[in-house]
């Protein structure tokens, strides 16, 4: 069974801090994604990566950056956290495959910025 | 870019009745339409998907229909049970830079009343 592990379940940070959210998958998936989930807005794509060292902007990349130095690890970075980045962050991975491979999500990190 | 609208935002049905959730999408090039279920406190998980070359797909009590001309697709759950209570997300995507970039709807909170 695919396992996508996010390093923290809950995180509280102060405004202006640099924040790292880590995600590791154990199934040799090529694709990795970061989404944020907010009530009434669904899941919105922040960044995705289809290969090591490759990254593409999603729909809401402002205020975020990512790093993918190894195939299994995809990090989301908040350069200077702000209160409007308080949210649930979900990491996901998928096989490149046919292009219709399911997303496998992590359990999420609930980030609060005060 | 793609935009997915999902209705209703909340849905309450009696156990044993049917539930229908509807989504519309904007990008006629989208070719893959999955549905994810997120139980309270858990990660989203794929429950069914449909590709653009198919009009309907069924898996036990769950079915999805796709109307490419009208650009809408729907999830149908028959004989609902308490364990169907969850938030359901539709999504649409097309291949982008080697990855299937999903755009999600806003979510529908389904409650099954005993």
Coordinates of C-alpha atoms in Angstrom, one line a residue:
Chain A
X1 CA 0.0 0.0 0.0
X2 CA 1.3 3.5 -0.9
X3 CA 2.4 5.5 2.0
X4 CA 2.7 9.3 1.8
X5 CA 4.0 10.7 5.1
X6 CA 3.8 14.3 6.1
X7 CA 6.3 15.2 8.9
X8 CA 3.9 17.2 11.1
X9 CA 0.2 16.8 11.8
X10 CA -0.1 20.1 13.5
X11 CA 2.2 23.2 13.3
X12 CA 1.9 26.6 14.9
X13 CA 4.2 29.4 13.6
X14 CA 4.6 33.1 14.0
X15 CA 4.1 35.7 11.2
X16 CA 7.3 36.2 9.3
X17 CA 8.8 32.8 10.2
X18 CA 10.2 30.5 7.5
X19 CA 8.3 27.3 7.5
X20 CA 9.2 23.9 6.0
X21 CA 6.6 21.2 5.3
X22 CA 8.0 17.9 4.5
X23 CA 6.5 15.0 2.5
X24 CA 7.9 11.6 1.8
X25 CA 6.4 8.8 -0.4
X26 CA 7.7 5.2 -0.4
X27 CA 6.3 4.0 -3.8
X28 CA 8.8 5.4 -6.2
X29 CA 6.2 7.8 -7.7
X30 CA 7.4 10.3 -10.3
X31 CA 4.7 13.0 -9.5
X32 CA 4.3 14.9 -6.3
X33 CA 1.9 17.7 -5.4
X34 CA 1.2 20.2 -2.7
X35 CA -2.5 21.3 -2.1
X36 CA -4.0 23.5 0.4
X37 CA -7.5 22.7 1.7
X38 CA -9.8 25.5 3.0
X39 CA -13.6 25.1 3.8
X40 CA -15.7 26.1 0.8
X41 CA -12.7 26.3 -1.5
X42 CA -11.9 22.6 -2.0
X43 CA -8.3 21.6 -2.7
X44 CA -6.2 24.1 -4.5
X45 CA -2.9 23.2 -6.2
X46 CA 0.1 25.1 -5.0
X47 CA 3.0 23.4 -6.8
X48 CA 3.7 20.1 -8.4
X49 CA 6.7 18.2 -9.6
X50 CA 6.9 15.5 -12.2
X51 CA 10.6 14.6 -11.7
X52 CA 13.5 15.3 -9.4
X53 CA 14.6 18.9 -9.4
X54 CA 11.6 19.8 -11.6
X55 CA 8.8 22.0 -10.3
X56 CA 5.8 23.7 -11.8
X57 CA 3.5 26.3 -10.4
X58 CA 0.0 25.4 -9.6
X59 CA -3.0 27.7 -9.2
X60 CA -1.9 29.5 -6.1
X61 CA 1.9 29.6 -5.9
X62 CA 2.3 33.1 -4.4
X63 CA 4.1 33.1 -1.1
X64 CA 5.3 29.5 -1.5
X65 CA 8.3 27.7 -3.0
X66 CA 9.2 24.0 -3.2
X67 CA 12.2 21.7 -3.3
X68 CA 12.6 18.2 -4.8
X69 CA 16.2 17.1 -4.4
X70 CA 15.3 13.4 -4.1
X71 CA 12.5 11.4 -5.8
X72 CA 10.8 10.4 -2.6
X73 CA 10.8 13.8 -0.9
X74 CA 8.9 17.0 -1.8
X75 CA 9.2 20.0 0.5
X76 CA 6.9 23.1 0.7
X77 CA 8.5 26.3 1.9
X78 CA 6.7 29.3 3.2
X79 CA 9.4 32.0 2.9
X80 CA 7.7 34.4 5.3
X81 CA 4.6 33.0 6.9
X82 CA 1.5 35.1 7.0
X83 CA -1.9 34.6 8.7
X84 CA -3.6 34.0 5.4
X85 CA -1.5 30.9 5.0
X86 CA -3.3 29.3 7.9
X87 CA -4.7 26.2 6.4
X88 CA -4.6 22.4 6.0
X89 CA -1.8 21.4 3.6
X90 CA -2.0 18.1 1.8
X91 CA 0.8 16.4 0.0
X92 CA 0.1 13.8 -2.7
X93 CA 1.9 11.6 -5.1
X94 CA 1.1 9.6 -8.2
X95 CA 2.7 7.4 -10.8
X96 CA 3.5 9.0 -14.2
X97 CA 2.0 5.9 -15.9
X98 CA -0.8 6.5 -18.4
X99 CA -1.6 10.0 -17.0
X100 CA -4.7 8.8 -15.3
X101 CA -3.1 7.5 -12.2
X102 CA -4.8 8.2 -8.8
X103 CA -3.4 10.7 -6.3
X104 CA -2.3 9.2 -3.0
X105 CA -2.6 11.8 -0.2
X106 CA -0.8 12.2 3.0
X107 CA -2.7 12.8 6.3
X108 CA -2.2 16.6 6.0
X109 CA -0.5 19.2 8.1
X110 CA -2.7 21.8 9.8
X111 CA -0.7 25.0 9.9
X112 CA -1.7 27.9 12.1
X113 CA 0.1 31.2 11.6
X114 CA -0.3 33.6 14.5
Chain B
X1 CA -7.1 27.6 -16.9
X2 CA -9.6 25.0 -15.7
X3 CA -12.4 25.9 -13.3
X4 CA -14.6 23.3 -11.6
X5 CA -17.8 24.2 -9.9
X6 CA -19.5 21.7 -7.6
X7 CA -23.0 21.6 -6.2
X8 CA -24.5 21.3 -3.7
X9 CA -22.1 22.3 -0.9
X10 CA -24.1 20.3 1.6
X11 CA -26.5 17.4 1.1
X12 CA -28.5 15.5 3.6
X13 CA -30.4 12.3 2.7
X14 CA -32.2 9.5 4.5
X15 CA -30.4 6.2 4.7
X16 CA -31.4 4.1 1.8
X17 CA -32.2 7.0 -0.5
X18 CA -30.0 8.1 -3.4
X19 CA -27.6 11.1 -3.5
X20 CA -26.5 13.0 -6.5
X21 CA -23.6 15.5 -6.7
X22 CA -23.0 17.6 -9.8
X23 CA -19.9 19.3 -11.2
X24 CA -19.3 21.5 -14.2
X25 CA -15.9 22.2 -15.8
X26 CA -14.7 24.9 -18.2
X27 CA -11.8 23.4 -20.2
X28 CA -13.0 21.3 -23.1
X29 CA -9.5 19.7 -23.2
X30 CA -10.0 18.1 -19.8
X31 CA -10.1 14.3 -20.3
X32 CA -10.1 12.8 -16.8
X33 CA -12.7 13.2 -14.1
X34 CA -12.1 11.5 -10.7
X35 CA -14.1 11.7 -7.5
X36 CA -12.5 11.6 -4.1
X37 CA -14.1 10.9 -0.7
X38 CA -12.7 12.4 2.5
X39 CA -14.0 11.0 5.8
X40 CA -13.8 13.2 8.9
X41 CA -10.1 13.6 9.9
X42 CA -8.8 11.4 7.1
X43 CA -7.1 11.8 3.8
X44 CA -9.0 12.1 0.5
X45 CA -9.2 8.8 -1.3
X46 CA -10.2 8.0 -4.9
X47 CA -13.6 6.2 -5.1
X48 CA -14.3 6.3 -8.9
X49 CA -13.1 8.0 -12.0
X50 CA -14.1 8.4 -15.6
X51 CA -12.3 9.2 -18.8
X52 CA -13.6 11.4 -21.6
X53 CA -14.1 8.5 -24.0
X54 CA -16.7 7.0 -21.7
X55 CA -20.2 8.3 -20.8
X56 CA -20.9 6.3 -17.7
X57 CA -19.1 4.1 -15.2
X58 CA -20.5 2.1 -12.3
X59 CA -19.0 0.4 -9.3
X60 CA -21.5 -1.3 -7.0
X61 CA -23.6 1.5 -5.4
X62 CA -21.6 4.3 -7.0
X63 CA -21.9 5.6 -10.6
X64 CA -20.5 8.6 -12.5
X65 CA -21.9 10.1 -15.6
X66 CA -20.2 12.5 -18.0
X67 CA -21.7 14.8 -20.6
X68 CA -18.8 16.3 -22.6
X69 CA -21.0 18.5 -24.7
X70 CA -22.4 20.2 -21.7
X71 CA -19.2 19.9 -19.8
X72 CA -20.7 18.4 -16.7
X73 CA -20.4 15.2 -14.7
X74 CA -22.2 13.7 -11.7
X75 CA -21.7 11.3 -8.9
X76 CA -24.7 9.0 -8.0
X77 CA -24.8 7.0 -4.8
X78 CA -27.7 4.6 -4.4
X79 CA -29.0 2.8 -1.3
X80 CA -27.0 5.2 0.9
X81 CA -25.5 4.0 4.2
X82 CA -24.1 5.8 7.2
X83 CA -20.6 5.1 6.1
X84 CA -21.2 7.2 3.0
X85 CA -21.2 10.3 5.2
X86 CA -18.1 12.3 4.1
X87 CA -17.0 15.2 2.0
X88 CA -16.9 14.4 -1.7
X89 CA -14.7 16.3 -4.2
X90 CA -14.9 16.1 -8.0
X91 CA -12.0 17.0 -10.1
X92 CA -11.0 17.6 -13.8
X93 CA -7.7 17.4 -15.4
X94 CA -5.6 17.1 -18.5
X95 CA -2.0 16.1 -18.8
X96 CA 0.4 19.0 -18.2
X97 CA 4.2 18.7 -18.3
X98 CA 4.1 14.9 -17.7
X99 CA 1.7 15.1 -14.8
X100 CA -2.0 14.9 -14.5
X101 CA -2.8 18.3 -13.0
X102 CA -6.1 18.0 -11.1
X103 CA -8.4 21.0 -10.4
X104 CA -10.9 20.2 -7.7
X105 CA -14.4 21.4 -7.0
X106 CA -15.3 23.1 -3.7
X107 CA -16.6 19.9 -2.1
X108 CA -19.9 18.5 -1.0
X109 CA -20.6 17.5 2.6
X110 CA -22.9 14.5 2.5
X111 CA -24.8 13.5 5.6
X112 CA -26.7 10.2 5.7
X113 CA -29.5 10.4 8.3
X114 CA -30.4 7.0 10.0

